[in-house]
Tab-separated table of C-alpha atoms and ligand atoms in Angstrom:
chain	number	residue	atom	x	y	z
A	878	MET	CA	0.000	0.000	0.000
A	879	ALA	CA	2.730	2.451	1.031
A	880	GLU	CA	4.623	1.575	-2.140
A	881	THR	CA	1.556	2.245	-4.305
A	882	LEU	CA	1.032	5.615	-2.675
A	883	THR	CA	4.635	6.523	-3.372
A	884	VAL	CA	4.027	5.727	-7.023
A	885	VAL	CA	0.914	7.925	-7.040
A	886	ASP	CA	2.922	10.740	-5.420
A	887	LYS	CA	5.556	10.332	-8.104
A	888	LEU	CA	2.855	10.571	-10.778
A	889	LYS	CA	1.582	13.741	-9.158
A	890	THR	CA	4.969	15.379	-9.392
A	891	GLU	CA	5.240	14.352	-13.041
A	892	PHE	CA	1.754	15.380	-14.166
A	893	ARG	CA	0.993	18.424	-12.007
A	894	LEU	CA	2.026	21.676	-13.607
A	895	THR	CA	3.291	24.515	-11.456
A	896	ASP	CA	2.210	28.102	-12.123
A	897	LYS	CA	5.739	28.797	-13.327
A	898	THR	CA	5.660	25.960	-15.870
A	899	MET	CA	2.270	27.077	-17.151
A	900	ALA	CA	3.488	30.653	-17.522
A	901	HIS	CA	6.423	29.346	-19.587
A	902	ILE	CA	4.147	27.290	-21.801
A	903	ALA	CA	1.854	30.291	-22.407
A	904	LEU	CA	4.811	32.484	-23.325
A	905	ASP	CA	6.332	29.838	-25.608
A	906	PHE	CA	2.948	29.402	-27.272
A	907	LYS	CA	2.629	33.122	-27.931
A	908	THR	CA	6.188	33.180	-29.316
A	909	ALA	CA	5.375	30.205	-31.564
A	910	MET	CA	2.357	32.135	-32.901
A	911	LEU	CA	4.457	35.195	-33.678
A	912	THR	CA	7.215	33.135	-35.298
A	913	ALA	CA	4.711	31.324	-37.524
A	914	LEU	CA	3.025	34.609	-38.505
A	915	ALA	CA	6.453	35.914	-39.513
A	916	LYS	CA	6.886	32.713	-41.608
A	917	GLY	CA	9.611	31.343	-39.324
A	918	SER	CA	9.894	27.732	-38.264
A	919	SER	CA	7.227	26.956	-35.670
A	920	PRO	CA	5.213	23.951	-34.511
A	921	LEU	CA	2.080	26.012	-35.227
A	922	LYS	CA	0.853	25.943	-38.815
A	923	MET	CA	-1.283	29.131	-38.559
A	924	LEU	CA	-3.414	28.271	-41.588
A	925	PRO	CA	-5.488	31.136	-43.002
A	926	SER	CA	-9.156	30.294	-43.479
A	927	TYR	CA	-9.963	33.126	-45.921
A	928	LEU	CA	-12.905	34.004	-43.692
A	929	PRO	CA	-13.747	37.058	-41.615
A	930	LEU	CA	-16.132	36.967	-38.654
A	931	PRO	CA	-19.782	36.525	-39.716
A	932	SER	CA	-22.091	39.539	-39.548
A	933	GLY	CA	-24.916	37.492	-38.022
A	934	LYS	CA	-27.098	38.395	-41.005
A	935	GLU	CA	-26.131	35.362	-43.124
A	936	ALA	CA	-29.329	33.606	-44.233
A	937	GLY	CA	-30.607	30.719	-46.361
A	938	LEU	CA	-30.711	26.954	-46.633
A	939	TYR	CA	-27.387	25.102	-46.803
A	940	LEU	CA	-25.962	21.623	-46.667
A	941	ALA	CA	-23.167	21.064	-44.175
A	942	LEU	CA	-20.764	18.154	-44.191
A	943	ASP	CA	-18.933	17.667	-40.914
A	944	PHE	CA	-15.952	15.336	-41.360
A	945	GLY	CA	-14.046	15.352	-38.101
A	946	GLY	CA	-12.852	11.841	-37.398
A	947	THR	CA	-14.293	8.396	-37.621
A	948	ASN	CA	-17.867	9.713	-38.014
A	949	ILE	CA	-19.257	12.033	-40.624
A	950	ARG	CA	-22.376	14.129	-40.232
A	951	VAL	CA	-24.485	15.678	-42.946
A	952	LEU	CA	-26.847	18.480	-41.948
A	953	LEU	CA	-29.466	20.553	-43.702
A	954	VAL	CA	-29.263	23.910	-41.959
A	955	GLU	CA	-31.394	27.016	-42.328
A	956	LEU	CA	-29.871	30.298	-41.212
A	957	PHE	CA	-32.415	33.026	-40.479
A	958	GLY	CA	-30.119	36.048	-40.554
A	959	ASP	CA	-30.849	37.178	-37.029
A	960	GLY	CA	-28.415	34.933	-35.163
A	961	CYS	CA	-30.918	32.058	-35.244
A	962	TYR	CA	-30.722	28.813	-37.186
A	963	THR	CA	-32.451	25.477	-37.326
A	964	VAL	CA	-31.277	22.031	-38.386
A	965	HIS	CA	-33.980	20.528	-40.644
A	966	ALA	CA	-32.300	17.152	-41.044
A	967	HIS	CA	-29.122	15.439	-40.034
A	968	ARG	CA	-27.489	12.090	-40.466
A	969	GLN	CA	-24.453	10.674	-38.712
A	970	THR	CA	-22.570	7.718	-40.182
A	971	PRO	CA	-19.415	5.941	-38.985
A	972	LEU	CA	-16.580	5.664	-41.480
A	973	LYS	CA	-15.616	2.432	-39.782
A	974	ASP	CA	-18.284	-0.176	-39.216
A	975	SER	CA	-18.278	-1.602	-35.689
A	976	HIS	CA	-18.991	-5.095	-37.105
A	977	GLY	CA	-15.972	-4.883	-39.396
A	978	ARG	CA	-17.994	-4.756	-42.664
A	979	TYR	CA	-16.193	-1.659	-43.951
A	980	ASP	CA	-13.471	0.745	-42.879
A	981	TYR	CA	-12.932	3.932	-44.874
A	982	THR	CA	-10.215	5.112	-42.481
A	983	SER	CA	-7.713	2.340	-43.179
A	984	PRO	CA	-4.657	2.528	-45.456
A	985	GLN	CA	-6.302	-0.145	-47.643
A	986	THR	CA	-9.059	2.332	-48.637
A	987	THR	CA	-8.507	4.897	-51.373
A	988	ALA	CA	-9.431	8.583	-51.358
A	989	GLU	CA	-11.975	7.915	-54.126
A	990	GLU	CA	-13.673	5.149	-52.116
A	991	LEU	CA	-13.830	7.357	-49.032
A	992	PHE	CA	-15.344	10.333	-50.872
A	993	ALA	CA	-17.755	8.119	-52.834
A	994	PHE	CA	-19.099	6.862	-49.498
A	995	ILE	CA	-19.374	10.450	-48.199
A	996	ALA	CA	-21.169	11.630	-51.352
A	997	GLY	CA	-23.639	8.769	-50.927
A	998	GLN	CA	-24.419	9.976	-47.392
A	999	ILE	CA	-24.903	13.557	-48.616
A	1000	GLY	CA	-27.323	12.258	-51.262
A	1001	LYS	CA	-29.543	10.849	-48.513
A	1002	ILE	CA	-30.116	14.316	-47.004
A	1003	ARG	CA	-30.127	16.786	-49.904
A	1004	PRO	CA	-33.409	18.565	-50.777
A	1005	SER	CA	-34.392	17.248	-54.201
A	1006	GLY	CA	-34.707	19.350	-57.313
A	1007	LYS	CA	-32.878	22.414	-56.030
A	1008	ASP	CA	-29.393	23.839	-56.318
A	1009	ILE	CA	-27.820	24.116	-52.906
A	1010	LEU	CA	-24.494	25.324	-51.541
A	1011	LEU	CA	-22.496	23.018	-49.294
A	1012	GLY	CA	-20.049	23.969	-46.559
A	1013	HIS	CA	-17.532	21.313	-45.597
A	1014	THR	CA	-15.941	21.139	-42.178
A	1015	PHE	CA	-12.814	19.085	-42.682
A	1016	SER	CA	-11.106	18.807	-39.302
A	1017	PHE	CA	-7.565	17.985	-40.278
A	1018	PRO	CA	-4.575	20.241	-40.992
A	1019	SER	CA	-5.188	21.589	-44.467
A	1020	ARG	CA	-3.442	24.233	-46.505
A	1021	GLN	CA	-6.036	26.487	-48.040
A	1022	THR	CA	-5.471	28.486	-51.189
A	1023	THR	CA	-8.999	29.916	-51.305
A	1024	LEU	CA	-12.094	29.562	-49.146
A	1025	SER	CA	-13.095	26.560	-51.247
A	1026	ASP	CA	-9.745	24.839	-51.850
A	1027	ALA	CA	-8.018	22.890	-49.108
A	1028	TYR	CA	-5.157	20.419	-49.428
A	1029	LEU	CA	-4.776	17.895	-46.615
A	1030	ILE	CA	-1.275	18.327	-45.173
A	1031	THR	CA	-1.319	15.231	-43.002
A	1032	TRP	CA	-3.922	13.011	-41.393
A	1033	THR	CA	-4.254	13.263	-37.615
A	1034	LYS	CA	-6.350	11.356	-35.050
A	1035	GLU	CA	-4.915	8.134	-36.470
A	1036	LEU	CA	-6.846	8.258	-39.788
A	1037	GLN	CA	-4.930	6.540	-42.571
A	1038	THR	CA	-7.017	6.462	-45.783
A	1039	ALA	CA	-4.592	6.268	-48.713
A	1040	GLY	CA	-4.111	9.012	-51.273
A	1041	VAL	CA	-5.776	11.961	-49.527
A	1042	GLU	CA	-2.672	13.710	-48.191
A	1043	ASN	CA	-1.553	16.572	-50.473
A	1044	ARG	CA	-4.832	16.375	-52.439
A	1045	ASN	CA	-7.530	19.024	-52.758
A	1046	VAL	CA	-10.423	17.634	-50.688
A	1047	THR	CA	-12.969	19.855	-52.459
A	1048	ASP	CA	-11.926	18.367	-55.818
A	1049	LEU	CA	-12.273	14.880	-54.345
A	1050	LEU	CA	-15.733	15.710	-52.977
A	1051	THR	CA	-16.905	17.432	-56.171
A	1052	ALA	CA	-15.802	14.477	-58.317
A	1053	ALA	CA	-17.577	12.032	-55.995
A	1054	LEU	CA	-20.788	14.108	-56.042
A	1055	LYS	CA	-20.650	14.173	-59.844
A	1056	HIS	CA	-20.200	10.417	-59.921
A	1057	HIS	CA	-23.372	10.124	-57.811
A	1058	ARG	CA	-25.155	12.557	-60.198
A	1059	LEU	CA	-25.477	15.045	-57.344
A	1060	THR	CA	-24.496	17.962	-59.562
A	1061	ARG	CA	-26.916	20.411	-57.945
A	1062	ILE	CA	-24.878	20.302	-54.739
A	1063	HIS	CA	-22.090	22.874	-54.892
A	1064	PRO	CA	-19.213	22.592	-52.374
A	1065	ILE	CA	-18.309	26.250	-51.887
A	1066	ALA	CA	-16.452	26.512	-48.592
A	1067	VAL	CA	-14.146	24.289	-46.606
A	1068	ILE	CA	-13.221	25.060	-43.003
A	1069	ASN	CA	-11.644	23.528	-39.926
A	1070	ASP	CA	-13.935	22.572	-37.003
A	1071	THR	CA	-12.268	25.182	-34.754
A	1072	VAL	CA	-13.168	27.828	-37.333
A	1073	GLY	CA	-16.705	26.394	-37.517
A	1074	THR	CA	-17.076	26.632	-33.757
A	1075	LEU	CA	-15.790	30.214	-33.780
A	1076	LEU	CA	-18.163	31.172	-36.632
A	1077	THR	CA	-21.192	29.615	-34.936
A	1078	SER	CA	-20.561	31.385	-31.657
A	1079	ALA	CA	-19.720	34.683	-33.377
A	1080	TYR	CA	-22.993	34.457	-35.361
A	1081	THR	CA	-24.716	35.412	-32.100
A	1082	ASN	CA	-21.921	36.717	-29.851
A	1083	PRO	CA	-19.680	39.411	-31.392
A	1084	HIS	CA	-17.101	39.066	-28.606
A	1085	THR	CA	-16.110	35.606	-29.847
A	1086	ASP	CA	-12.578	35.631	-31.197
A	1087	ILE	CA	-11.270	32.206	-30.207
A	1088	GLY	CA	-12.767	28.830	-31.171
A	1089	SER	CA	-11.455	25.538	-29.900
A	1090	ILE	CA	-12.166	21.832	-29.951
A	1091	CYS	CA	-11.574	19.932	-26.713
A	1092	GLY	CA	-12.787	16.494	-27.714
A	1093	THR	CA	-11.374	13.443	-29.466
A	1094	GLY	CA	-8.854	15.830	-31.036
A	1095	HIS	CA	-7.641	19.247	-29.998
A	1096	ASN	CA	-6.978	22.494	-31.816
A	1097	THR	CA	-7.686	26.221	-31.620
A	1098	ALA	CA	-8.482	28.994	-34.120
A	1099	TYR	CA	-8.619	32.740	-33.519
A	1100	LEU	CA	-9.313	36.055	-35.189
A	1101	GLU	CA	-5.984	37.610	-36.168
A	1102	PRO	CA	-6.365	41.311	-35.358
A	1103	SER	CA	-3.839	42.499	-37.923
A	1104	SER	CA	-5.693	40.940	-40.879
A	1105	SER	CA	-9.240	40.351	-39.513
A	1106	THR	CA	-8.941	36.753	-40.774
A	1107	LEU	CA	-9.720	33.590	-38.879
A	1108	ILE	CA	-6.608	31.476	-38.466
A	1109	ASN	CA	-6.503	27.766	-37.737
A	1110	MET	CA	-3.406	27.410	-35.580
A	1111	GLU	CA	-3.263	23.586	-35.598
A	1112	SER	CA	-2.230	24.038	-31.991
A	1113	GLY	CA	-2.409	20.277	-31.393
A	1114	ASN	CA	1.058	20.168	-32.947
A	1115	PHE	CA	2.532	22.531	-30.313
A	1116	ASN	CA	5.492	20.727	-28.772
A	1117	GLN	CA	7.259	22.880	-26.167
A	1118	LEU	CA	5.874	20.799	-23.341
A	1119	PRO	CA	7.117	19.001	-20.237
A	1120	LEU	CA	6.540	15.413	-21.395
A	1121	THR	CA	6.477	12.416	-19.049
A	1122	SER	CA	7.813	8.961	-19.885
A	1123	TYR	CA	4.178	7.897	-20.561
A	1124	ASP	CA	3.728	10.674	-23.122
A	1125	ALA	CA	6.956	9.561	-24.792
A	1126	ALA	CA	5.816	5.917	-24.873
A	1127	LEU	CA	2.408	6.858	-26.318
A	1128	ASP	CA	4.051	9.035	-28.937
A	1129	ALA	CA	6.604	6.376	-29.913
A	1130	ALA	CA	3.841	3.809	-30.527
A	1131	SER	CA	1.558	6.231	-32.405
A	1132	GLU	CA	0.985	6.475	-36.178
A	1133	LYS	CA	3.086	9.650	-36.378
A	1134	PRO	CA	5.768	9.870	-33.685
A	1135	GLY	CA	6.862	13.428	-32.917
A	1136	ALA	CA	3.699	14.976	-34.372
A	1137	GLN	CA	0.720	16.444	-32.488
A	1138	LEU	CA	2.419	16.336	-29.074
A	1139	LEU	CA	0.015	18.776	-27.385
A	1140	GLU	CA	-2.920	16.836	-28.802
A	1141	LYS	CA	-1.422	13.595	-27.478
A	1142	CYS	CA	-1.290	15.132	-23.962
A	1143	VAL	CA	-4.739	16.700	-23.936
A	1144	ALA	CA	-7.202	15.120	-26.369
A	1145	GLY	CA	-9.832	12.526	-25.589
A	1146	HIS	CA	-8.447	10.084	-28.134
A	1147	TYR	CA	-5.258	9.774	-26.067
A	1148	LEU	CA	-6.208	10.320	-22.393
A	1149	GLY	CA	-7.460	6.757	-21.881
A	1150	GLU	CA	-4.320	5.380	-23.499
A	1151	LEU	CA	-2.130	7.428	-21.142
A	1152	LEU	CA	-4.060	5.988	-18.211
A	1153	ARG	CA	-3.593	2.496	-19.607
A	1154	LEU	CA	0.174	2.976	-19.963
A	1155	ILE	CA	0.410	4.114	-16.338
A	1156	VAL	CA	-1.731	1.214	-15.134
A	1157	ILE	CA	0.313	-1.344	-17.117
A	1158	GLU	CA	3.488	-0.115	-15.476
A	1159	MET	CA	1.889	-0.446	-12.051
A	1160	VAL	CA	0.527	-3.924	-12.839
A	1161	GLU	CA	3.941	-5.033	-14.020
A	1162	SER	CA	5.532	-3.794	-10.814
A	1163	GLY	CA	2.955	-5.847	-8.887
A	1164	LEU	CA	1.216	-2.746	-7.546
A	1165	LEU	CA	-2.296	-3.317	-8.863
A	1166	PRO	CA	-2.703	-7.110	-8.490
A	1167	GLU	CA	-6.475	-7.092	-9.092
A	1168	MET	CA	-5.939	-5.515	-12.508
A	1169	GLN	CA	-3.649	-8.338	-13.615
A	1170	GLN	CA	-6.519	-10.190	-15.349
A	1171	ASN	CA	-8.262	-7.120	-16.765
A	1172	LYS	CA	-8.290	-7.619	-20.536
A	1173	ASN	CA	-8.647	-3.899	-21.354
A	1174	VAL	CA	-5.308	-3.175	-19.786
A	1175	ARG	CA	-3.498	-5.244	-22.425
A	1176	VAL	CA	-5.200	-3.762	-25.496
A	1177	PRO	CA	-3.899	-0.440	-26.877
A	1178	TYR	CA	-6.560	2.279	-26.891
A	1179	ALA	CA	-9.096	-0.022	-25.180
A	1180	ILE	CA	-9.601	2.562	-22.437
A	1181	THR	CA	-11.563	5.595	-23.612
A	1182	ALA	CA	-12.034	9.139	-22.356
A	1183	LYS	CA	-15.575	8.124	-21.420
A	1184	GLU	CA	-14.099	5.496	-19.115
A	1185	LEU	CA	-11.901	8.197	-17.583
A	1186	SER	CA	-15.001	10.289	-16.873
A	1187	LEU	CA	-16.614	7.318	-15.161
A	1188	LEU	CA	-13.490	6.784	-13.062
A	1189	ILE	CA	-13.524	10.453	-12.034
A	1190	THR	CA	-17.069	10.135	-10.738
A	1191	ASP	CA	-16.176	6.625	-9.508
A	1192	ARG	CA	-19.184	4.944	-11.027
A	1193	ALA	CA	-18.674	1.237	-11.707
A	1194	THR	CA	-17.052	0.604	-15.075
A	1195	GLU	CA	-15.777	-2.510	-16.759
A	1196	LEU	CA	-12.374	-1.322	-15.683
A	1197	ASN	CA	-12.957	-0.870	-11.992
A	1198	GLY	CA	-15.867	-3.322	-11.599
A	1199	GLY	CA	-14.061	-5.990	-9.570
A	1200	LEU	CA	-11.569	-3.770	-7.805
A	1201	SER	CA	-10.980	-3.015	-4.167
A	1202	SER	CA	-11.770	0.473	-2.974
A	1203	ARG	CA	-8.012	1.111	-2.610
A	1204	GLU	CA	-7.457	0.408	-6.314
A	1205	ARG	CA	-10.491	2.452	-7.310
A	1206	ILE	CA	-9.127	5.426	-5.395
A	1207	ILE	CA	-5.800	5.090	-7.210
A	1208	LEU	CA	-7.427	4.916	-10.655
A	1209	LYS	CA	-9.583	7.895	-9.811
A	1210	GLU	CA	-6.524	9.910	-8.758
A	1211	ILE	CA	-4.730	9.091	-12.004
A	1212	ALA	CA	-7.802	9.993	-14.074
A	1213	ILE	CA	-8.073	13.337	-12.262
A	1214	LEU	CA	-4.370	14.047	-12.827
A	1215	LEU	CA	-4.749	13.440	-16.575
A	1216	ARG	CA	-7.928	15.521	-16.815
A	1217	THR	CA	-6.414	18.407	-14.890
A	1218	ARG	CA	-3.199	18.456	-16.886
A	1219	SER	CA	-5.204	18.460	-20.124
A	1220	ALA	CA	-7.277	21.439	-18.957
A	1221	GLN	CA	-4.182	23.282	-17.678
A	1222	LEU	CA	-2.181	22.854	-20.879
A	1223	THR	CA	-5.136	23.976	-22.972
A	1224	ALA	CA	-5.710	27.011	-20.735
A	1225	ALA	CA	-2.021	27.948	-21.060
A	1226	THR	CA	-2.342	28.005	-24.862
A	1227	PHE	CA	-5.506	30.128	-24.609
A	1228	TYR	CA	-3.665	32.573	-22.385
A	1229	GLY	CA	-0.754	32.682	-24.856
A	1230	ALA	CA	-3.220	33.440	-27.665
A	1231	LEU	CA	-4.988	36.134	-25.631
A	1232	CYS	CA	-1.644	37.812	-24.875
A	1233	HIS	CA	-1.051	38.073	-28.626
A	1234	ILE	CA	-4.565	39.252	-29.501
A	1235	ASP	CA	-4.899	41.802	-26.710
A	1236	PRO	CA	-1.574	42.263	-24.837
A	1237	ASN	CA	-2.998	44.635	-22.220
A	1238	HIS	CA	-6.186	42.641	-21.691
A	1239	GLU	CA	-8.367	45.656	-22.442
A	1240	SER	CA	-11.251	44.156	-24.437
A	1241	ARG	CA	-13.856	41.485	-23.954
A	1242	HIS	CA	-13.239	38.058	-25.471
A	1243	HIS	CA	-15.332	34.941	-25.721
A	1244	ILE	CA	-13.731	31.533	-26.202
A	1245	ALA	CA	-16.161	29.134	-27.897
A	1246	ILE	CA	-15.456	25.470	-27.303
A	1247	ASP	CA	-16.990	22.312	-28.679
A	1248	GLY	CA	-16.041	18.727	-27.920
A	1249	SER	CA	-16.797	15.877	-25.580
A	1250	LEU	CA	-14.145	16.662	-22.946
A	1251	PHE	CA	-15.347	20.208	-22.423
A	1252	GLU	CA	-18.996	19.202	-22.602
A	1253	LYS	CA	-19.004	15.965	-20.681
A	1254	MET	CA	-15.899	15.215	-18.628
A	1255	PRO	CA	-16.688	16.003	-14.977
A	1256	GLY	CA	-14.685	19.003	-13.761
A	1257	TYR	CA	-12.995	19.668	-17.130
A	1258	ALA	CA	-14.693	22.973	-17.997
A	1259	ASP	CA	-14.247	24.241	-14.430
A	1260	ALA	CA	-10.543	23.359	-14.368
A	1261	LEU	CA	-10.032	25.079	-17.726
A	1262	THR	CA	-11.808	28.274	-16.672
A	1263	ALA	CA	-10.148	28.409	-13.239
A	1264	THR	CA	-6.668	27.892	-14.730
A	1265	LEU	CA	-7.192	30.589	-17.340
A	1266	ASN	CA	-8.471	33.124	-14.802
A	1267	ALA	CA	-5.546	32.402	-12.478
A	1268	PHE	CA	-3.066	33.595	-15.131
A	1269	ASP	CA	-3.995	37.234	-14.778
A	1270	GLY	CA	-6.457	39.061	-12.528
A	1271	ARG	CA	-7.353	41.383	-15.422
A	1272	LEU	CA	-9.077	38.531	-17.279
A	1273	ALA	CA	-11.897	38.280	-14.741
A	1274	GLY	CA	-15.131	39.640	-16.205
A	1275	LYS	CA	-13.449	40.210	-19.571
A	1276	VAL	CA	-12.877	36.684	-20.839
A	1277	SER	CA	-15.663	34.130	-20.957
A	1278	ILE	CA	-15.520	30.490	-22.007
A	1279	GLY	CA	-18.587	28.545	-23.148
A	1280	LEU	CA	-19.826	25.490	-24.983
A	1281	THR	CA	-20.903	25.942	-28.609
A	1282	LYS	CA	-22.486	22.579	-29.175
A	1283	GLY	CA	-22.440	21.296	-32.734
A	1284	GLY	CA	-20.588	24.415	-33.820
A	1285	SER	CA	-18.408	22.598	-36.295
A	1286	GLY	CA	-21.384	21.566	-38.471
A	1287	ILE	CA	-23.401	24.783	-38.217
A	1288	GLY	CA	-20.215	26.733	-38.926
A	1289	ALA	CA	-19.943	25.006	-42.312
A	1290	ALA	CA	-23.374	26.390	-43.244
A	1291	ILE	CA	-22.342	29.886	-42.093
A	1292	ALA	CA	-19.124	29.629	-44.135
A	1293	ALA	CA	-21.137	28.551	-47.196
A	1294	ALA	CA	-23.420	31.566	-46.676
A	1295	ILE	CA	-20.443	33.941	-46.451
A	1296	ALA	CA	-18.895	32.364	-49.548
A	1297	GLY	CA	-22.153	32.550	-51.499
A	1298	LYS	CA	-22.638	36.251	-50.924
B	2248	BGC	C1	-6.740	18.239	-36.235
B	2248	BGC	C2	-7.380	19.602	-36.262
B	2248	BGC	C3	-8.747	19.550	-35.625
B	2248	BGC	C4	-8.695	18.901	-34.248
B	2248	BGC	C5	-10.057	18.787	-33.593
B	2248	BGC	C6	-6.799	17.650	-34.835
B	2248	BGC	O1	-6.330	16.332	-34.862
B	2248	BGC	O2	-5.401	18.313	-36.646
B	2248	BGC	O3	-7.450	20.092	-37.584
B	2248	BGC	O4	-9.249	20.858	-35.506
B	2248	BGC	O5	-8.136	17.617	-34.365
B	2248	BGC	O6	-10.932	18.017	-34.348
């Protein structure tokens, strides 16, 4: 017991971030933003979206395709031009069948097969007999040349479909729609989900100038004051971070070692895996004997962020079902450490961004966030807000953080409306 506690104390020293460390991270993040804006070498990609903030008056009926990971969503959205909108229809489809019948995310699938499947899903929602503009939220690092042309730089979130990297995803989508005889659907805008979240919040709240996803993946966009353009930072690739041996092990075994280090520390896709790597080490040192037989502990990525949430509230899960209360307490402590570090690192990057946007903290700012961690993980939103406020007393009352649920999809419709003007 004493030995296990020592291990937990050691984990605390590794995963807890001091105020000084967080201040360093925020400053390094701001410097990385400035370097990238000046076209220097930086972990941040700072990709221009070719979009300003919306006026709130955008109106009309649009199709939105939300392609963010292993699920795609197609929505038929009506914008009313007064900050209000309604979703007339929506359809969510996995790109990977849970019974193993198909998998459009694997390296054995081609870009054409993937986009043919997506076009088929769009066809099931489109209003018949009418021309309609489509906004596409494509939530992967993409170099844009115009509002409607985006080239995938690299897959993230462990997607591996062959032949999409370096290709124009709008061309791929347009060709697939044509193949399905869906020629009345016109892809006109492509955006990142962080930009979509920012647009959706800004449609009703003019103080919004930061949009972020804290979910399966992680990334942040903001309104660059010098150009009034929304910029997708691809902040998940930020790498000036105090990494633990578990982060290094996760990274080494990932699809792209060395890439997306911030995302690997903070995003839902990875938090369960970090917990599993810690637990494995403890099991192998004989410290968690009851977990020896637990099959999830041996399977990479078998532990999910949802499981972490259940551990935090200590409700029975498959993972802790047969455990003693001592072991449950330990798992809960580890889950809380991982959640808190994720929120702290994210808050540090927000503070870095705010210091660039408004160095003297004079104006009001709203940070719009979408994603399962922020929405659902117990204590996550509170830890994020508290950490951000603790950076600087001047932020209180000036900076707000809130959930913009479904912002990535609605944002695609708003982008299509801006593009169609
Ligand atoms: C992608 C970003 C995206 C984020 C959230 C990351 O893996 O690189 O483009 O915004 O996930 O979905």
